[in-house]
mmCIF file with all atom_site columns, C-alpha atoms in Angstrom:
data_model
loop_
_atom_site.group_PDB
_atom_site.id
_atom_site.type_symbol
_atom_site.label_atom_id
_atom_site.label_alt_id
_atom_site.label_comp_id
_atom_site.label_asym_id
_atom_site.label_entity_id
_atom_site.label_seq_id
_atom_site.pdbx_PDB_ins_code
_atom_site.Cartn_x
_atom_site.Cartn_y
_atom_site.Cartn_z
_atom_site.occupancy
_atom_site.B_iso_or_equiv
_atom_site.pdbx_formal_charge
_atom_site.auth_seq_id
_atom_site.auth_comp_id
_atom_site.auth_asym_id
_atom_site.auth_atom_id
_atom_site.pdbx_PDB_model_num
ATOM 1   C CA . MET K 1 1   ? 123.456 1.287  164.830 1.00 62.00 ? 69  MET K CA 1
ATOM 2   C CA . ALA K 1 2   ? 120.136 -0.077 163.957 1.00 70.00 ? 70  ALA K CA 1
ATOM 3   C CA . GLU K 1 3   ? 119.618 -0.940 167.714 1.00 88.00 ? 71  GLU K CA 1
ATOM 4   C CA . ARG K 1 4   ? 119.472 2.907  168.547 1.00 89.00 ? 72  ARG K CA 1
ATOM 5   C CA . ALA K 1 5   ? 117.220 3.460  165.776 1.00 84.00 ? 73  ALA K CA 1
ATOM 6   C CA . GLU K 1 6   ? 114.865 1.029  166.771 1.00 89.00 ? 74  GLU K CA 1
ATOM 7   C CA . LEU K 1 7   ? 114.770 2.102  170.074 1.00 89.00 ? 75  LEU K CA 1
ATOM 8   C CA . THR K 1 8   ? 114.670 5.768  169.244 1.00 87.00 ? 76  THR K CA 1
ATOM 9   C CA . GLU K 1 9   ? 111.124 4.835  166.735 1.00 87.00 ? 77  GLU K CA 1
ATOM 10  C CA . ALA K 1 10  ? 109.973 3.075  170.055 1.00 90.00 ? 78  ALA K CA 1
ATOM 11  C CA . ALA K 1 11  ? 110.137 5.561  172.007 1.00 90.00 ? 79  ALA K CA 1
ATOM 12  C CA . LEU K 1 12  ? 108.731 8.144  169.802 1.00 91.00 ? 80  LEU K CA 1
ATOM 13  C CA . ASP K 1 13  ? 105.884 5.879  168.980 1.00 91.00 ? 81  ASP K CA 1
ATOM 14  C CA . VAL K 1 14  ? 104.498 5.806  172.355 1.00 92.00 ? 82  VAL K CA 1
ATOM 15  C CA . TYR K 1 15  ? 104.769 9.529  173.057 1.00 93.00 ? 83  TYR K CA 1
ATOM 16  C CA . PRO K 1 16  ? 101.417 10.526 174.028 1.00 94.00 ? 84  PRO K CA 1
ATOM 17  C CA . GLU K 1 17  ? 101.351 13.508 171.691 1.00 95.00 ? 85  GLU K CA 1
ATOM 18  C CA . GLY K 1 18  ? 101.225 13.413 167.947 1.00 96.00 ? 86  GLY K CA 1
ATOM 19  C CA . LEU K 1 19  ? 104.565 13.999 166.484 1.00 96.00 ? 87  LEU K CA 1
ATOM 20  C CA . ALA K 1 20  ? 105.429 14.635 162.530 1.00 96.00 ? 88  ALA K CA 1
ATOM 21  C CA . LEU K 1 21  ? 108.482 14.600 161.224 1.00 96.00 ? 89  LEU K CA 1
ATOM 22  C CA . LEU K 1 22  ? 108.917 15.854 157.822 1.00 96.00 ? 90  LEU K CA 1
ATOM 23  C CA . ASP K 1 23  ? 112.215 16.382 155.618 1.00 96.00 ? 91  ASP K CA 1
ATOM 24  C CA . GLN K 1 24  ? 113.562 19.549 153.945 1.00 93.00 ? 92  GLN K CA 1
ATOM 25  C CA . VAL K 1 25  ? 111.085 19.421 150.603 1.00 93.00 ? 93  VAL K CA 1
ATOM 26  C CA . GLY K 1 26  ? 108.117 18.595 153.104 1.00 93.00 ? 94  GLY K CA 1
ATOM 27  C CA . ARG K 1 27  ? 107.577 14.656 152.967 1.00 97.00 ? 95  ARG K CA 1
ATOM 28  C CA . VAL K 1 28  ? 106.661 12.793 155.908 1.00 97.00 ? 96  VAL K CA 1
ATOM 29  C CA . ILE K 1 29  ? 109.495 11.050 157.106 1.00 96.00 ? 97  ILE K CA 1
ATOM 30  C CA . TYR K 1 30  ? 107.333 9.835  160.774 1.00 96.00 ? 98  TYR K CA 1
ATOM 31  C CA . TRP K 1 31  ? 104.401 9.866  161.748 1.00 97.00 ? 99  TRP K CA 1
ATOM 32  C CA . ASN K 1 32  ? 103.578 8.262  165.473 1.00 97.00 ? 100 ASN K CA 1
ATOM 33  C CA . ARG K 1 33  ? 100.638 6.242  166.874 1.00 96.00 ? 101 ARG K CA 1
ATOM 34  C CA . ALA K 1 34  ? 99.156  9.387  168.776 1.00 96.00 ? 102 ALA K CA 1
ATOM 35  C CA . ALA K 1 35  ? 99.442  11.269 165.529 1.00 97.00 ? 103 ALA K CA 1
ATOM 36  C CA . GLU K 1 36  ? 97.371  8.636  163.903 1.00 97.00 ? 104 GLU K CA 1
ATOM 37  C CA . ILE K 1 37  ? 94.655  8.633  166.338 1.00 96.00 ? 105 ILE K CA 1
ATOM 38  C CA . ILE K 1 38  ? 94.396  12.143 166.824 1.00 96.00 ? 106 ILE K CA 1
ATOM 39  C CA . THR K 1 39  ? 93.961  12.655 163.048 1.00 97.00 ? 107 THR K CA 1
ATOM 40  C CA . GLY K 1 40  ? 92.537  9.385  161.618 1.00 97.00 ? 108 GLY K CA 1
ATOM 41  C CA . HIS K 1 41  ? 95.157  9.425  158.623 1.00 97.00 ? 109 HIS K CA 1
ATOM 42  C CA . SER K 1 42  ? 97.637  6.192  159.041 1.00 96.00 ? 110 SER K CA 1
ATOM 43  C CA . GLY K 1 43  ? 101.755 6.927  159.150 1.00 95.00 ? 111 GLY K CA 1
ATOM 44  C CA . ALA K 1 44  ? 101.356 3.875  156.463 1.00 96.00 ? 112 ALA K CA 1
ATOM 45  C CA . THR K 1 45  ? 99.514  6.213  153.969 1.00 96.00 ? 113 THR K CA 1
ATOM 46  C CA . LEU K 1 46  ? 101.496 9.420  154.938 1.00 97.00 ? 114 LEU K CA 1
ATOM 47  C CA . VAL K 1 47  ? 105.290 8.302  155.165 1.00 97.00 ? 115 VAL K CA 1
ATOM 48  C CA . GLY K 1 48  ? 107.278 9.317  151.739 1.00 97.00 ? 116 GLY K CA 1
ATOM 49  C CA . ARG K 1 49  ? 104.448 11.936 150.773 1.00 97.00 ? 117 ARG K CA 1
ATOM 50  C CA . GLU K 1 50  ? 103.919 15.551 151.045 1.00 96.00 ? 118 GLU K CA 1
ATOM 51  C CA . LEU K 1 51  ? 101.345 16.511 154.064 1.00 94.00 ? 119 LEU K CA 1
ATOM 52  C CA . PRO K 1 52  ? 97.910  16.663 152.845 1.00 95.00 ? 120 PRO K CA 1
ATOM 53  C CA . PRO K 1 53  ? 96.250  20.001 152.881 1.00 95.00 ? 121 PRO K CA 1
ATOM 54  C CA . ALA K 1 54  ? 93.781  19.104 155.539 1.00 95.00 ? 122 ALA K CA 1
ATOM 55  C CA . LEU K 1 55  ? 96.735  18.479 157.824 1.00 96.00 ? 123 LEU K CA 1
ATOM 56  C CA . GLU K 1 56  ? 98.951  21.680 157.114 1.00 94.00 ? 124 GLU K CA 1
ATOM 57  C CA . PRO K 1 57  ? 97.947  23.762 159.854 1.00 94.00 ? 125 PRO K CA 1
ATOM 58  C CA . LEU K 1 58  ? 99.399  21.540 162.487 1.00 94.00 ? 126 LEU K CA 1
ATOM 59  C CA . MET K 1 59  ? 102.633 22.626 160.421 1.00 90.00 ? 127 MET K CA 1
ATOM 60  C CA . CYS K 1 60  ? 102.049 26.336 160.930 1.00 83.00 ? 128 CYS K CA 1
ATOM 61  C CA . CYS K 1 61  ? 103.228 27.508 163.903 1.00 71.00 ? 129 CYS K CA 1
ATOM 62  C CA . GLY K 1 62  ? 106.429 27.739 165.817 1.00 62.00 ? 130 GLY K CA 1
ATOM 63  C CA . VAL K 1 63  ? 107.098 27.218 168.927 1.00 54.00 ? 131 VAL K CA 1
ATOM 64  C CA . PHE K 1 64  ? 107.844 31.065 169.908 1.00 44.00 ? 132 PHE K CA 1
ATOM 65  C CA . GLU K 1 65  ? 105.888 32.116 166.656 1.00 43.00 ? 133 GLU K CA 1
ATOM 66  C CA . ARG K 1 66  ? 103.975 34.742 168.730 1.00 48.00 ? 134 ARG K CA 1
ATOM 67  C CA . MET K 1 67  ? 105.484 38.054 169.605 1.00 49.00 ? 135 MET K CA 1
ATOM 68  C CA . GLN K 1 68  ? 104.367 40.288 172.686 1.00 51.00 ? 136 GLN K CA 1
ATOM 69  C CA . PRO K 1 69  ? 104.827 43.982 171.679 1.00 54.00 ? 137 PRO K CA 1
ATOM 70  C CA . LEU K 1 70  ? 106.452 45.797 174.539 1.00 53.00 ? 138 LEU K CA 1
ATOM 71  C CA . GLY K 1 71  ? 105.959 49.294 175.314 1.00 58.00 ? 139 GLY K CA 1
ATOM 72  C CA . ASP K 1 72  ? 109.524 50.431 173.736 1.00 57.00 ? 140 ASP K CA 1
ATOM 73  C CA . GLY K 1 73  ? 108.305 49.320 170.142 1.00 57.00 ? 141 GLY K CA 1
ATOM 74  C CA . THR K 1 74  ? 110.290 46.142 170.604 1.00 51.00 ? 142 THR K CA 1
ATOM 75  C CA . ASN K 1 75  ? 108.785 42.209 170.843 1.00 48.00 ? 143 ASN K CA 1
ATOM 76  C CA . VAL K 1 76  ? 109.475 39.479 172.758 1.00 47.00 ? 144 VAL K CA 1
ATOM 77  C CA . ALA K 1 77  ? 108.820 35.934 172.418 1.00 48.00 ? 145 ALA K CA 1
ATOM 78  C CA . THR K 1 78  ? 106.085 34.948 174.631 1.00 49.00 ? 146 THR K CA 1
ATOM 79  C CA . GLY K 1 79  ? 107.052 31.358 175.035 1.00 49.00 ? 147 GLY K CA 1
ATOM 80  C CA . GLN K 1 80  ? 103.764 29.859 174.649 1.00 54.00 ? 148 GLN K CA 1
ATOM 81  C CA . ARG K 1 81  ? 103.410 26.130 174.925 1.00 70.00 ? 149 ARG K CA 1
ATOM 82  C CA . GLY K 1 82  ? 101.515 26.181 171.249 1.00 82.00 ? 150 GLY K CA 1
ATOM 83  C CA . THR K 1 83  ? 98.980  27.653 168.909 1.00 88.00 ? 151 THR K CA 1
ATOM 84  C CA . LEU K 1 84  ? 95.163  26.675 168.679 1.00 91.00 ? 152 LEU K CA 1
ATOM 85  C CA . VAL K 1 85  ? 95.028  25.154 164.742 1.00 93.00 ? 153 VAL K CA 1
ATOM 86  C CA . HIS K 1 86  ? 92.243  23.810 163.107 1.00 94.00 ? 154 HIS K CA 1
ATOM 87  C CA . ALA K 1 87  ? 93.203  21.138 161.058 1.00 95.00 ? 155 ALA K CA 1
ATOM 88  C CA . GLN K 1 88  ? 91.005  18.405 159.268 1.00 95.00 ? 156 GLN K CA 1
ATOM 89  C CA . HIS K 1 89  ? 90.195  14.914 160.519 1.00 96.00 ? 157 HIS K CA 1
ATOM 90  C CA . GLN K 1 90  ? 90.608  12.017 158.107 1.00 95.00 ? 158 GLN K CA 1
ATOM 91  C CA . ARG K 1 91  ? 86.991  11.821 158.572 1.00 95.00 ? 159 ARG K CA 1
ATOM 92  C CA . GLY K 1 92  ? 86.020  15.189 157.450 1.00 93.00 ? 160 GLY K CA 1
ATOM 93  C CA . HIS K 1 93  ? 85.560  17.116 160.771 1.00 94.00 ? 161 HIS K CA 1
ATOM 94  C CA . ASP K 1 94  ? 87.054  19.995 162.163 1.00 95.00 ? 162 ASP K CA 1
ATOM 95  C CA . LEU K 1 95  ? 90.040  18.779 164.523 1.00 95.00 ? 163 LEU K CA 1
ATOM 96  C CA . PRO K 1 96  ? 90.895  21.710 167.036 1.00 95.00 ? 164 PRO K CA 1
ATOM 97  C CA . ALA K 1 97  ? 94.671  21.274 168.442 1.00 94.00 ? 165 ALA K CA 1
ATOM 98  C CA . ILE K 1 98  ? 97.264  22.699 170.047 1.00 93.00 ? 166 ILE K CA 1
ATOM 99  C CA . ALA K 1 99  ? 100.161 22.633 168.044 1.00 94.00 ? 167 ALA K CA 1
ATOM 100 C CA . ARG K 1 100 ? 103.934 23.528 168.074 1.00 93.00 ? 168 ARG K CA 1
ATOM 101 C CA . ARG K 1 101 ? 106.562 23.409 165.081 1.00 92.00 ? 169 ARG K CA 1
ATOM 102 C CA . ILE K 1 102 ? 110.103 23.403 164.938 1.00 92.00 ? 170 ILE K CA 1
ATOM 103 C CA . VAL K 1 103 ? 112.843 23.946 162.417 1.00 92.00 ? 171 VAL K CA 1
ATOM 104 C CA . LEU K 1 104 ? 115.279 21.132 162.484 1.00 94.00 ? 172 LEU K CA 1
ATOM 105 C CA . ARG K 1 105 ? 118.958 22.123 161.621 1.00 94.00 ? 173 ARG K CA 1
ATOM 106 C CA . ASP K 1 106 ? 122.165 20.214 161.159 1.00 93.00 ? 174 ASP K CA 1
ATOM 107 C CA . SER K 1 107 ? 125.549 20.869 162.853 1.00 94.00 ? 175 SER K CA 1
ATOM 108 C CA . LEU K 1 108 ? 126.245 23.518 160.225 1.00 94.00 ? 176 LEU K CA 1
ATOM 109 C CA . GLY K 1 109 ? 122.842 25.440 160.549 1.00 93.00 ? 177 GLY K CA 1
ATOM 110 C CA . ALA K 1 110 ? 121.578 23.940 157.547 1.00 94.00 ? 178 ALA K CA 1
ATOM 111 C CA . ARG K 1 111 ? 117.607 23.371 157.520 1.00 94.00 ? 179 ARG K CA 1
ATOM 112 C CA . ILE K 1 112 ? 117.229 19.585 157.205 1.00 95.00 ? 180 ILE K CA 1
ATOM 113 C CA . GLY K 1 113 ? 113.464 19.419 158.160 1.00 95.00 ? 181 GLY K CA 1
ATOM 114 C CA . THR K 1 114 ? 110.787 20.092 160.280 1.00 94.00 ? 182 THR K CA 1
ATOM 115 C CA . ALA K 1 115 ? 109.206 18.798 163.514 1.00 95.00 ? 183 ALA K CA 1
ATOM 116 C CA . ALA K 1 116 ? 105.796 19.310 164.665 1.00 95.00 ? 184 ALA K CA 1
ATOM 117 C CA . VAL K 1 117 ? 104.143 18.051 168.159 1.00 95.00 ? 185 VAL K CA 1
ATOM 118 C CA . PHE K 1 118 ? 100.167 18.190 168.548 1.00 95.00 ? 186 PHE K CA 1
ATOM 119 C CA . HIS K 1 119 ? 97.434  17.077 170.667 1.00 95.00 ? 187 HIS K CA 1
ATOM 120 C CA . ALA K 1 120 ? 93.633  17.709 170.211 1.00 94.00 ? 188 ALA K CA 1
ATOM 121 C CA . ALA K 1 121 ? 92.699  20.864 172.234 1.00 91.00 ? 189 ALA K CA 1
ATOM 122 C CA . GLU K 1 122 ? 91.103  19.963 175.802 1.00 69.00 ? 190 GLU K CA 1
ATOM 123 C CA . ARG K 1 123 ? 88.133  21.982 175.819 1.00 51.00 ? 191 ARG K CA 1
ATOM 124 C CA . ASN K 1 124 ? 86.805  20.091 172.430 1.00 44.00 ? 192 ASN K CA 1
ATOM 125 C CA . SER K 1 125 ? 88.291  16.398 173.646 1.00 45.00 ? 193 SER K CA 1
ATOM 126 C CA . ALA K 1 126 ? 84.785  15.005 173.351 1.00 42.00 ? 194 ALA K CA 1
ATOM 127 C CA . LEU K 1 127 ? 85.379  15.084 169.440 1.00 42.00 ? 195 LEU K CA 1
ATOM 128 C CA . PRO K 1 128 ? 85.423  11.605 168.262 1.00 46.00 ? 196 PRO K CA 1
ATOM 129 C CA . HIS K 1 129 ? 89.260  11.060 167.040 1.00 48.00 ? 197 HIS K CA 1
ATOM 130 C CA . GLY K 1 130 ? 89.101  8.172  165.624 1.00 46.00 ? 198 GLY K CA 1
ATOM 131 C CA . GLU K 1 131 ? 91.171  5.394  165.341 1.00 41.00 ? 199 GLU K CA 1
ATOM 132 C CA . THR K 1 132 ? 93.620  3.758  162.857 1.00 40.00 ? 200 THR K CA 1
ATOM 133 C CA . SER K 1 133 ? 96.064  1.013  164.556 1.00 37.00 ? 201 SER K CA 1
ATOM 134 C CA . GLU K 1 134 ? 94.984  -1.890 166.049 1.00 41.00 ? 202 GLU K CA 1
ATOM 135 C CA . GLY K 1 135 ? 95.291  -1.752 170.328 1.00 40.00 ? 203 GLY K CA 1
ATOM 136 C CA . SER K 1 136 ? 95.050  2.295  169.662 1.00 39.00 ? 204 SER K CA 1
ATOM 137 C CA . ALA K 1 137 ? 91.765  2.454  171.667 1.00 42.00 ? 205 ALA K CA 1
ATOM 138 C CA . GLY K 1 138 ? 91.698  4.516  174.325 1.00 43.00 ? 206 GLY K CA 1
ATOM 139 C CA . ARG K 1 139 ? 95.134  6.452  173.582 1.00 41.00 ? 207 ARG K CA 1
ATOM 140 C CA . GLU K 1 140 ? 94.705  10.123 173.066 1.00 41.00 ? 208 GLU K CA 1
#
C-alpha cells in the first residue's frame, strides 16, 4: 500500500499545474512543487496548517461555478476551464492565476476535502514567480 501512495505522490509532484489538497476543515494536506513555484510558498511550511489568507482566492472558484443565463429564465453551467483570481505571492506581489476548485466527496457523498488546481495567468507570465525548491528552476 505504501508503494501506491508513493507512486501517487510522485505523479502529483510532477504535475505541471499547482495542486493543493485540503482536508474537510481547510488544512493543507498536499502542496505540489508547481504550487511552490507559482506561489513562492513551500509545502513544508503549509502542510498541516490552514491556507494563508493571501492564497485563499485560489480556493474560491468551482469548476462550473459560473452560470450562463438562458433566455427562458434558467441558468446553465458554462463549463469554463477556471476563473481568474488574484492571490498574493510569498514575496508580496499580486499573483493573477487561473484556478479551479473541486469539492472531494467519499462514496456516501460526504464532503472529505477540497482540491484546487491553478496556474499563473498566461498574459501575466512575465511576473517573477520565484523558486522555493532546489532544482525547480524553469518549471512553471
